[in-house]
PDB file of C-alpha atoms in Angstrom:
ATOM      1  CA  MET A   2    -128.759 -23.784  16.507  1.00 59.00           C
ATOM      2  CA  THR A   3    -127.027 -21.819  19.771  1.00 72.00           C
ATOM      3  CA  ASN A   4    -127.568 -23.832  23.091  1.00 82.00           C
ATOM      4  CA  PRO A   5    -129.341 -20.856  25.242  1.00 94.00           C
ATOM      5  CA  ARG A   6    -128.916 -23.027  28.355  1.00 96.00           C
ATOM      6  CA  TYR A   7    -124.950 -23.421  28.942  1.00 97.00           C
ATOM      7  CA  VAL A   8    -121.151 -23.267  27.756  1.00 96.00           C
ATOM      8  CA  GLU A   9    -118.626 -25.980  27.846  1.00 95.00           C
ATOM      9  CA  ARG A  10    -114.954 -24.869  28.856  1.00 94.00           C
ATOM     10  CA  ASP A  11    -112.494 -27.352  29.786  1.00 93.00           C
ATOM     11  CA  GLY A  12    -114.783 -29.992  30.760  1.00 95.00           C
ATOM     12  CA  HIS A  13    -116.722 -28.104  33.096  1.00 97.00           C
ATOM     13  CA  ARG A  14    -120.277 -27.124  31.979  1.00 97.00           C
ATOM     14  CA  THR A  15    -121.304 -23.272  32.768  1.00 98.00           C
ATOM     15  CA  TRP A  16    -125.054 -22.607  32.991  1.00 98.00           C
ATOM     16  CA  LEU A  17    -126.739 -19.585  31.692  1.00 98.00           C
ATOM     17  CA  LYS A  18    -129.325 -18.085  33.533  1.00 98.00           C
ATOM     18  CA  TRP A  19    -131.846 -16.210  31.919  1.00 98.00           C
ATOM     19  CA  HIS A  20    -132.809 -13.446  34.322  1.00 98.00           C
ATOM     20  CA  ARG A  21    -136.075 -12.636  34.798  1.00 98.00           C
ATOM     21  CA  GLY A  22    -136.900 -14.799  32.154  1.00 98.00           C
ATOM     22  CA  ARG A  23    -135.420 -13.294  29.418  1.00 98.00           C
ATOM     23  CA  ARG A  24    -134.043 -15.034  26.346  1.00 97.00           C
ATOM     24  CA  ARG A  25    -132.442 -12.527  24.511  1.00 96.00           C
ATOM     25  CA  ALA A  26    -131.717  -8.914  24.941  1.00 96.00           C
ATOM     26  CA  SER A  27    -135.084  -7.661  23.579  1.00 95.00           C
ATOM     27  CA  ASP A  28    -137.484  -9.447  25.256  1.00 97.00           C
ATOM     28  CA  PRO A  29    -139.561  -8.215  28.174  1.00 97.00           C
ATOM     29  CA  ALA A  30    -139.233  -9.190  31.699  1.00 98.00           C
ATOM     30  CA  PHE A  31    -141.367 -11.631  33.370  1.00 98.00           C
ATOM     31  CA  THR A  32    -143.393 -13.157  30.552  1.00 98.00           C
ATOM     32  CA  GLY A  33    -145.294 -16.215  30.940  1.00 96.00           C
ATOM     33  CA  LYS A  34    -144.427 -17.170  26.941  1.00 95.00           C
ATOM     34  CA  ARG A  35    -140.355 -17.053  27.673  1.00 96.00           C
ATOM     35  CA  LEU A  36    -140.781 -18.769  31.275  1.00 97.00           C
ATOM     36  CA  ILE A  37    -142.388 -21.985  29.973  1.00 96.00           C
ATOM     37  CA  GLU A  38    -139.850 -22.113  27.006  1.00 96.00           C
ATOM     38  CA  ALA A  39    -137.367 -21.983  29.447  1.00 97.00           C
ATOM     39  CA  MET A  40    -138.805 -24.805  31.638  1.00 97.00           C
ATOM     40  CA  ARG A  41    -139.381 -26.803  28.409  1.00 96.00           C
ATOM     41  CA  LEU A  42    -135.784 -26.150  27.078  1.00 96.00           C
ATOM     42  CA  GLY A  43    -134.256 -27.650  30.606  1.00 97.00           C
ATOM     43  CA  ALA A  44    -132.754 -24.158  31.131  1.00 98.00           C
ATOM     44  CA  SER A  45    -131.835 -22.332  34.123  1.00 98.00           C
ATOM     45  CA  VAL A  46    -134.371 -18.799  34.780  1.00 98.00           C
ATOM     46  CA  GLU A  47    -135.292 -16.642  37.163  1.00 98.00           C
ATOM     47  CA  VAL A  48    -138.333 -14.744  38.461  1.00 98.00           C
ATOM     48  CA  ASP A  49    -138.584 -12.038  41.333  1.00 98.00           C
ATOM     49  CA  LEU A  50    -140.872 -12.324  44.021  1.00 98.00           C
ATOM     50  CA  VAL A  51    -142.788  -9.819  45.876  1.00 98.00           C
ATOM     51  CA  VAL A  52    -145.869 -10.321  48.595  1.00 98.00           C
ATOM     52  CA  HIS A  53    -148.970  -8.469  47.854  1.00 98.00           C
ATOM     53  CA  ALA A  54    -151.802  -7.596  49.825  1.00 98.00           C
ATOM     54  CA  ASP A  55    -153.697 -10.748  49.800  1.00 98.00           C
ATOM     55  CA  HIS A  56    -150.054 -12.567  51.100  1.00 98.00           C
ATOM     56  CA  GLY A  57    -149.118 -14.171  48.040  1.00 98.00           C
ATOM     57  CA  CYS A  58    -146.255 -13.376  45.761  1.00 98.00           C
ATOM     58  CA  ALA A  59    -146.302 -11.657  42.587  1.00 98.00           C
ATOM     59  CA  ILE A  60    -143.760 -12.289  40.312  1.00 98.00           C
ATOM     60  CA  LEU A  61    -142.218  -8.618  39.927  1.00 98.00           C
ATOM     61  CA  HIS A  62    -139.367  -7.128  41.062  1.00 98.00           C
ATOM     62  CA  ASP A  63    -140.106  -3.822  42.548  1.00 98.00           C
ATOM     63  CA  LEU A  64    -141.851  -2.876  45.342  1.00 98.00           C
ATOM     64  CA  GLN A  65    -143.937  -0.227  44.198  1.00 98.00           C
ATOM     65  CA  LEU A  66    -145.686  -1.181  40.655  1.00 98.00           C
ATOM     66  CA  ASP A  67    -144.955   2.280  38.373  1.00 97.00           C
ATOM     67  CA  ARG A  68    -142.388   0.717  36.586  1.00 97.00           C
ATOM     68  CA  GLU A  69    -142.644  -2.431  35.764  1.00 98.00           C
ATOM     69  CA  THR A  70    -146.791  -2.785  35.538  1.00 98.00           C
ATOM     70  CA  THR A  71    -149.495  -0.485  34.112  1.00 98.00           C
ATOM     71  CA  GLY A  72    -150.885  -0.187  37.823  1.00 98.00           C
ATOM     72  CA  SER A  73    -149.215   2.264  40.374  1.00 98.00           C
ATOM     73  CA  GLY A  74    -148.333   2.587  44.368  1.00 98.00           C
ATOM     74  CA  LEU A  75    -147.240  -0.595  46.535  1.00 98.00           C
ATOM     75  CA  VAL A  76    -147.362  -4.175  45.340  1.00 98.00           C
ATOM     76  CA  ALA A  77    -148.042  -4.478  48.954  1.00 98.00           C
ATOM     77  CA  ARG A  78    -151.441  -2.923  48.951  1.00 98.00           C
ATOM     78  CA  ALA A  79    -152.639  -4.567  45.706  1.00 98.00           C
ATOM     79  CA  ARG A  80    -155.342  -7.752  45.654  1.00 98.00           C
ATOM     80  CA  ALA A  81    -154.726 -10.710  43.862  1.00 98.00           C
ATOM     81  CA  SER A  82    -157.891  -9.612  41.450  1.00 98.00           C
ATOM     82  CA  GLU A  83    -156.245  -6.281  41.038  1.00 98.00           C
ATOM     83  CA  LEU A  84    -152.808  -7.615  40.333  1.00 98.00           C
ATOM     84  CA  ARG A  85    -153.946  -9.806  37.053  1.00 98.00           C
ATOM     85  CA  GLN A  86    -155.415  -7.027  35.409  1.00 98.00           C
ATOM     86  CA  LEU A  87    -152.799  -5.180  34.927  1.00 98.00           C
ATOM     87  CA  TYR A  88    -150.295  -5.339  32.252  1.00 98.00           C
ATOM     88  CA  LEU A  89    -146.664  -5.818  32.479  1.00 98.00           C
ATOM     89  CA  ARG A  90    -144.184  -3.029  30.338  1.00 98.00           C
ATOM     90  CA  GLY A  91    -140.983  -3.833  28.114  1.00 96.00           C
ATOM     91  CA  ALA A  92    -138.271  -2.363  28.259  1.00 90.00           C
ATOM     92  CA  ASP A  93    -139.475   1.124  26.404  1.00 94.00           C
ATOM     93  CA  GLY A  94    -142.073   1.936  29.508  1.00 95.00           C
ATOM     94  CA  ARG A  95    -144.538   0.657  26.911  1.00 97.00           C
ATOM     95  CA  PRO A  96    -147.528  -1.613  28.322  1.00 98.00           C
ATOM     96  CA  ILE A  97    -147.325  -5.011  26.326  1.00 98.00           C
ATOM     97  CA  PRO A  98    -149.824  -7.827  26.233  1.00 97.00           C
ATOM     98  CA  ASP A  99    -148.623 -10.118  28.457  1.00 98.00           C
ATOM     99  CA  ARG A 100    -150.487  -9.388  32.204  1.00 98.00           C
ATOM    100  CA  VAL A 101    -148.866  -9.708  35.824  1.00 98.00           C
ATOM    101  CA  MET A 102    -149.002 -13.262  37.349  1.00 98.00           C
ATOM    102  CA  LEU A 103    -148.510 -14.330  40.189  1.00 98.00           C
ATOM    103  CA  LEU A 104    -146.526 -17.225  41.710  1.00 98.00           C
ATOM    104  CA  GLU A 105    -149.598 -20.013  41.833  1.00 98.00           C
ATOM    105  CA  ASP A 106    -150.649 -19.031  38.291  1.00 97.00           C
ATOM    106  CA  LEU A 107    -146.743 -19.390  36.801  1.00 97.00           C
ATOM    107  CA  CYS A 108    -147.167 -22.595  38.407  1.00 97.00           C
ATOM    108  CA  ALA A 109    -150.175 -24.015  37.199  1.00 96.00           C
ATOM    109  CA  LEU A 110    -148.692 -23.218  34.175  1.00 94.00           C
ATOM    110  CA  LEU A 111    -145.726 -25.110  34.870  1.00 94.00           C
ATOM    111  CA  ALA A 112    -148.103 -28.265  36.055  1.00 92.00           C
ATOM    112  CA  HIS A 113    -150.002 -27.969  32.919  1.00 88.00           C
ATOM    113  CA  ASP A 114    -146.887 -29.023  30.879  1.00 80.00           C
ATOM    114  CA  LEU A 115    -144.197 -30.386  33.312  1.00 83.00           C
ATOM    115  CA  PRO A 116    -140.757 -29.026  32.733  1.00 92.00           C
ATOM    116  CA  HIS A 117    -137.722 -31.150  31.566  1.00 95.00           C
ATOM    117  CA  PRO A 118    -135.526 -32.863  33.766  1.00 95.00           C
ATOM    118  CA  ASP A 119    -132.990 -30.180  33.594  1.00 96.00           C
ATOM    119  CA  GLY A 120    -134.910 -27.040  34.271  1.00 97.00           C
ATOM    120  CA  LEU A 121    -134.269 -24.801  37.169  1.00 98.00           C
ATOM    121  CA  LEU A 122    -136.719 -21.805  37.951  1.00 98.00           C
ATOM    122  CA  GLN A 123    -135.013 -19.552  40.280  1.00 98.00           C
ATOM    123  CA  LEU A 124    -137.510 -17.720  43.004  1.00 98.00           C
ATOM    124  CA  ASP A 125    -135.774 -14.898  44.380  1.00 98.00           C
ATOM    125  CA  PHE A 126    -137.480 -12.962  47.271  1.00 98.00           C
ATOM    126  CA  LYS A 127    -136.712  -9.084  46.990  1.00 98.00           C
ATOM    127  CA  GLN A 128    -137.664  -8.398  50.848  1.00 97.00           C
ATOM    128  CA  ASP A 129    -136.560 -10.182  54.108  1.00 96.00           C
ATOM    129  CA  ALA A 130    -138.135 -12.213  56.584  1.00 98.00           C
ATOM    130  CA  ALA A 131    -140.599  -9.139  57.695  1.00 98.00           C
ATOM    131  CA  ALA A 132    -142.496  -9.688  54.727  1.00 98.00           C
ATOM    132  CA  LEU A 133    -143.475 -13.221  55.319  1.00 98.00           C
ATOM    133  CA  ASP A 134    -146.107 -14.362  58.090  1.00 98.00           C
ATOM    134  CA  PRO A 135    -147.294 -17.728  58.579  1.00 98.00           C
ATOM    135  CA  GLN A 136    -150.228 -17.303  55.391  1.00 98.00           C
ATOM    136  CA  THR A 137    -147.832 -16.535  52.845  1.00 98.00           C
ATOM    137  CA  ILE A 138    -145.569 -19.455  53.780  1.00 98.00           C
ATOM    138  CA  ALA A 139    -148.452 -21.682  53.567  1.00 98.00           C
ATOM    139  CA  GLY A 140    -149.465 -19.956  50.414  1.00 98.00           C
ATOM    140  CA  PHE A 141    -146.002 -20.257  48.963  1.00 98.00           C
ATOM    141  CA  ALA A 142    -145.733 -23.731  49.919  1.00 98.00           C
ATOM    142  CA  ALA A 143    -148.843 -24.928  48.258  1.00 98.00           C
ATOM    143  CA  SER A 144    -148.414 -23.265  44.949  1.00 97.00           C
ATOM    144  CA  ILE A 145    -145.383 -24.900  44.045  1.00 97.00           C
ATOM    145  CA  GLY A 146    -146.446 -28.855  45.480  1.00 93.00           C
ATOM    146  CA  PRO A 147    -144.782 -31.261  43.077  1.00 93.00           C
ATOM    147  CA  LEU A 148    -142.850 -28.257  41.570  1.00 97.00           C
ATOM    148  CA  ALA A 149    -140.426 -27.709  44.179  1.00 97.00           C
ATOM    149  CA  PRO A 150    -137.446 -30.420  42.723  1.00 96.00           C
ATOM    150  CA  HIS A 151    -137.370 -27.779  39.279  1.00 97.00           C
ATOM    151  CA  MET A 152    -137.206 -24.798  41.745  1.00 98.00           C
ATOM    152  CA  ILE A 153    -134.827 -22.772  44.290  1.00 98.00           C
ATOM    153  CA  VAL A 154    -135.493 -20.050  46.702  1.00 98.00           C
ATOM    154  CA  SER A 155    -133.272 -17.438  47.218  1.00 98.00           C
ATOM    155  CA  GLY A 156    -133.023 -13.770  48.540  1.00 98.00           C
ATOM    156  CA  GLY A 157    -129.982 -11.564  50.462  1.00 96.00           C
ATOM    157  CA  ASP A 158    -131.902 -12.715  53.962  1.00 96.00           C
ATOM    158  CA  ALA A 159    -130.823 -16.117  54.617  1.00 97.00           C
ATOM    159  CA  GLU A 160    -133.829 -16.265  57.066  1.00 98.00           C
ATOM    160  CA  ALA A 161    -136.796 -15.478  54.523  1.00 98.00           C
ATOM    161  CA  VAL A 162    -135.115 -18.098  52.146  1.00 98.00           C
ATOM    162  CA  GLU A 163    -135.095 -20.889  55.017  1.00 98.00           C
ATOM    163  CA  LEU A 164    -138.558 -19.901  56.251  1.00 98.00           C
ATOM    164  CA  LEU A 165    -139.775 -20.756  52.739  1.00 98.00           C
ATOM    165  CA  ALA A 166    -137.818 -23.677  51.962  1.00 98.00           C
ATOM    166  CA  ALA A 167    -138.078 -25.151  55.504  1.00 98.00           C
ATOM    167  CA  ALA A 168    -142.295 -25.250  53.959  1.00 98.00           C
ATOM    168  CA  THR A 169    -141.778 -26.837  51.213  1.00 98.00           C
ATOM    169  CA  PRO A 170    -140.434 -30.189  50.487  1.00 97.00           C
ATOM    170  CA  GLY A 171    -137.607 -30.652  47.996  1.00 97.00           C
ATOM    171  CA  LEU A 172    -136.557 -26.896  47.349  1.00 98.00           C
ATOM    172  CA  ARG A 173    -133.586 -25.995  46.878  1.00 98.00           C
ATOM    173  CA  ARG A 174    -131.831 -23.064  48.645  1.00 98.00           C
ATOM    174  CA  GLY A 175    -129.785 -19.717  47.437  1.00 98.00           C
ATOM    175  CA  TYR A 176    -128.331 -17.193  48.951  1.00 98.00           C
ATOM    176  CA  ASP A 177    -126.934 -13.916  47.944  1.00 97.00           C
ATOM    177  CA  PRO A 178    -124.301 -11.633  50.217  1.00 95.00           C
ATOM    178  CA  CYS A 179    -123.923  -9.025  47.501  1.00 93.00           C
ATOM    179  CA  TYR A 180    -126.467  -6.336  49.244  1.00 81.00           C
ATOM    180  CA  GLY A 181    -126.899  -3.583  50.946  1.00 76.00           C
ATOM    181  CA  ALA A 182    -124.320  -3.015  54.209  1.00 79.00           C
ATOM    182  CA  SER A 183    -122.508  -6.092  53.441  1.00 79.00           C
ATOM    183  CA  LEU A 184    -121.302  -5.355  50.027  1.00 79.00           C
ATOM    184  CA  ALA A 185    -120.539  -1.803  50.615  1.00 82.00           C
ATOM    185  CA  LYS A 186    -118.594  -2.982  53.644  1.00 84.00           C
ATOM    186  CA  LEU A 187    -116.631  -5.224  51.382  1.00 89.00           C
ATOM    187  CA  ARG A 188    -115.627  -2.830  48.929  1.00 83.00           C
ATOM    188  CA  SER A 189    -114.208  -0.665  51.457  1.00 87.00           C
ATOM    189  CA  SER A 190    -112.338  -3.149  53.141  1.00 90.00           C
ATOM    190  CA  GLY A 191    -111.186  -5.094  50.455  1.00 91.00           C
ATOM    191  CA  ASP A 192    -111.502  -8.844  53.299  1.00 95.00           C
ATOM    192  CA  PHE A 193    -112.799 -11.349  50.532  1.00 96.00           C
ATOM    193  CA  GLY A 194    -111.772 -14.349  52.516  1.00 96.00           C
ATOM    194  CA  ARG A 195    -113.891 -13.207  55.555  1.00 95.00           C
ATOM    195  CA  PHE A 196    -116.783 -11.938  53.612  1.00 95.00           C
ATOM    196  CA  THR A 197    -117.202 -15.397  51.292  1.00 97.00           C
ATOM    197  CA  ALA A 198    -116.309 -17.005  54.999  1.00 97.00           C
ATOM    198  CA  ASP A 199    -119.183 -14.749  56.881  1.00 95.00           C
ATOM    199  CA  ALA A 200    -121.733 -15.538  53.436  1.00 96.00           C
ATOM    200  CA  LEU A 201    -121.081 -19.518  54.155  1.00 98.00           C
ATOM    201  CA  ALA A 202    -121.498 -19.255  57.679  1.00 98.00           C
ATOM    202  CA  THR A 203    -124.898 -17.921  56.898  1.00 97.00           C
ATOM    203  CA  ALA A 204    -126.685 -20.096  54.882  1.00 97.00           C
ATOM    204  CA  PRO A 205    -124.538 -23.534  55.218  1.00 98.00           C
ATOM    205  CA  ARG A 206    -127.184 -25.497  53.513  1.00 97.00           C
ATOM    206  CA  ALA A 207    -127.557 -23.001  50.004  1.00 98.00           C
ATOM    207  CA  ASP A 208    -126.977 -25.117  46.939  1.00 98.00           C
ATOM    208  CA  PHE A 209    -126.442 -21.507  45.306  1.00 98.00           C
ATOM    209  CA  ILE A 210    -124.155 -19.184  46.736  1.00 98.00           C
ATOM    210  CA  TYR A 211    -125.266 -15.990  44.181  1.00 98.00           C
ATOM    211  CA  LEU A 212    -122.577 -12.909  43.829  1.00 97.00           C
ATOM    212  CA  SER A 213    -122.417 -10.035  41.883  1.00 96.00           C
ATOM    213  CA  TYR A 214    -119.748 -10.817  39.046  1.00 96.00           C
ATOM    214  CA  GLU A 215    -117.878  -8.218  39.304  1.00 94.00           C
ATOM    215  CA  ILE A 216    -116.841  -8.743  42.778  1.00 95.00           C
ATOM    216  CA  VAL A 217    -116.004 -12.203  41.972  1.00 96.00           C
ATOM    217  CA  LEU A 218    -113.435 -10.558  39.138  1.00 96.00           C
ATOM    218  CA  GLU A 219    -112.208  -7.734  41.689  1.00 94.00           C
ATOM    219  CA  ALA A 220    -111.772 -10.707  44.157  1.00 96.00           C
ATOM    220  CA  ASP A 221    -109.713 -12.685  41.665  1.00 96.00           C
ATOM    221  CA  GLN A 222    -107.480  -9.896  40.959  1.00 95.00           C
ATOM    222  CA  ALA A 223    -106.436  -9.599  44.436  1.00 94.00           C
ATOM    223  CA  GLY A 224    -105.615 -13.010  44.273  1.00 96.00           C
ATOM    224  CA  PHE A 225    -108.928 -14.324  45.855  1.00 97.00           C
ATOM    225  CA  ASP A 226    -110.529 -16.993  44.255  1.00 98.00           C
ATOM    226  CA  MET A 227    -114.323 -16.370  45.954  1.00 98.00           C
ATOM    227  CA  ILE A 228    -115.519 -19.395  43.123  1.00 98.00           C
ATOM    228  CA  ALA A 229    -113.397 -21.776  44.404  1.00 98.00           C
ATOM    229  CA  ALA A 230    -114.003 -21.285  48.400  1.00 98.00           C
ATOM    230  CA  CYS A 231    -117.374 -21.608  47.685  1.00 98.00           C
ATOM    231  CA  GLN A 232    -117.334 -24.858  45.657  1.00 98.00           C
ATOM    232  CA  ALA A 233    -114.689 -26.654  48.420  1.00 98.00           C
ATOM    233  CA  GLU A 234    -117.761 -25.827  51.083  1.00 98.00           C
ATOM    234  CA  GLY A 235    -119.998 -28.060  48.771  1.00 98.00           C
ATOM    235  CA  HIS A 236    -121.716 -24.726  46.575  1.00 98.00           C
ATOM    236  CA  ARG A 237    -122.128 -23.774  43.586  1.00 98.00           C
ATOM    237  CA  VAL A 238    -121.609 -20.057  42.343  1.00 98.00           C
ATOM    238  CA  ASP A 239    -123.666 -18.128  40.408  1.00 98.00           C
ATOM    239  CA  ALA A 240    -122.192 -14.396  38.969  1.00 98.00           C
ATOM    240  CA  TRP A 241    -124.387 -11.743  38.357  1.00 98.00           C
ATOM    241  CA  THR A 242    -125.653 -10.087  35.920  1.00 97.00           C
ATOM    242  CA  ILE A 243    -123.858  -9.759  32.529  1.00 98.00           C
ATOM    243  CA  SER A 244    -126.560  -7.355  31.111  1.00 96.00           C
ATOM    244  CA  ALA A 245    -125.094  -6.902  27.229  1.00 96.00           C
ATOM    245  CA  VAL A 246    -122.935  -8.564  25.307  1.00 97.00           C
ATOM    246  CA  ASN A 247    -119.900  -6.830  24.171  1.00 97.00           C
ATOM    247  CA  PRO A 248    -115.784  -7.306  23.867  1.00 97.00           C
ATOM    248  CA  THR A 249    -115.318  -5.825  27.828  1.00 98.00           C
ATOM    249  CA  THR A 250    -118.374  -8.119  29.010  1.00 98.00           C
ATOM    250  CA  LEU A 251    -117.477 -11.406  26.804  1.00 98.00           C
ATOM    251  CA  SER A 252    -113.694 -10.781  28.202  1.00 98.00           C
ATOM    252  CA  GLN A 253    -115.014 -10.906  31.757  1.00 98.00           C
ATOM    253  CA  VAL A 254    -117.434 -13.758  30.858  1.00 98.00           C
ATOM    254  CA  ASN A 255    -114.124 -15.719  29.706  1.00 98.00           C
ATOM    255  CA  ARG A 256    -112.105 -14.892  33.033  1.00 98.00           C
ATOM    256  CA  LEU A 257    -115.504 -16.232  35.006  1.00 98.00           C
ATOM    257  CA  LEU A 258    -115.672 -19.475  32.655  1.00 98.00           C
ATOM    258  CA  ALA A 259    -111.722 -20.361  33.581  1.00 98.00           C
ATOM    259  CA  LEU A 260    -112.658 -20.079  37.178  1.00 98.00           C
ATOM    260  CA  LYS A 261    -115.061 -22.509  36.435  1.00 98.00           C
ATOM    261  CA  VAL A 262    -118.283 -20.279  37.662  1.00 98.00           C
ATOM    262  CA  ASP A 263    -120.973 -22.898  37.709  1.00 98.00           C
ATOM    263  CA  GLN A 264    -123.917 -20.350  36.211  1.00 98.00           C
ATOM    264  CA  ILE A 265    -123.616 -16.924  34.802  1.00 98.00           C
ATOM    265  CA  THR A 266    -126.866 -14.493  34.874  1.00 98.00           C
ATOM    266  CA  THR A 267    -127.584 -12.561  32.248  1.00 98.00           C
ATOM    267  CA  ASP A 268    -130.114 -10.526  30.188  1.00 98.00           C
ATOM    268  CA  ASP A 269    -128.786 -12.067  26.898  1.00 98.00           C
ATOM    269  CA  PRO A 270    -128.285 -15.957  27.481  1.00 98.00           C
ATOM    270  CA  GLU A 271    -128.708 -16.367  23.706  1.00 97.00           C
ATOM    271  CA  GLY A 272    -126.350 -13.422  22.610  1.00 97.00           C
ATOM    272  CA  LEU A 273    -124.327 -14.626  25.168  1.00 97.00           C
ATOM    273  CA  ALA A 274    -123.940 -18.416  23.735  1.00 96.00           C
ATOM    274  CA  MET A 275    -123.348 -16.937  20.181  1.00 96.00           C
ATOM    275  CA  ALA A 276    -120.952 -14.734  21.041  1.00 96.00           C
ATOM    276  CA  LEU A 277    -119.081 -17.433  23.260  1.00 94.00           C
ATOM    277  CA  THR A 278    -118.847 -20.390  20.074  1.00 88.00           C
ATOM    278  CA  ILE A 279    -117.568 -17.706  17.434  1.00 76.00           C
TER     279      ILE A 279
END
């Protein structure tokens, strides 16, 4: 059976992270079934978090409800009780039987059937520190509780990541510098070394540095190994996101594997693992 958790190449293991809880390209995002399956299996899996009106976190990517759910308007204005009544939408935009989950809902499911020791759930916070208040931070920590060793909190705002991690003993940290002005500046300057150094200085306690795979490969072509630079400072590297499996992306993935990336984010971990073993 194809292993949808990791691939091994030249003695190095690279984990295949289930982006938004997808095992296969056809899967809808953020369903409890797949998230529990991933953690039971011992996979690396990711969900996104957005703050709602009751100072908790919804497992959603967008700040607006319209595209991902049967609701409408801002997540920030929706109460917890309202969110739990909404259904998720599949890739075709049609509602599916699965409802929107809050962070505490997912944690309750995980606590009922403890994850495999290798299971790692990435909580990708989609906002900055301004969206966090003491009640939200306390609720985040309380929801995770003893499950913290199985989780890592990440985001593009290092301050927000630190606030959440500092309140949650045992929770690992991750940082993604490939957003907004910093990424645009990098594409303009081509100074991959400075970009990497700045990212590591911004988040010195990060276990994972999350980098756009396209940026990693652009740097590689320019003669700079971003992965090795991060690993030399004690950080692991996740390259995101391989959306589809085709000859072009397979060539790119093989180069990432040659560079010994620690993790690859993909919407089709099962399909990618299968293609790499053929």
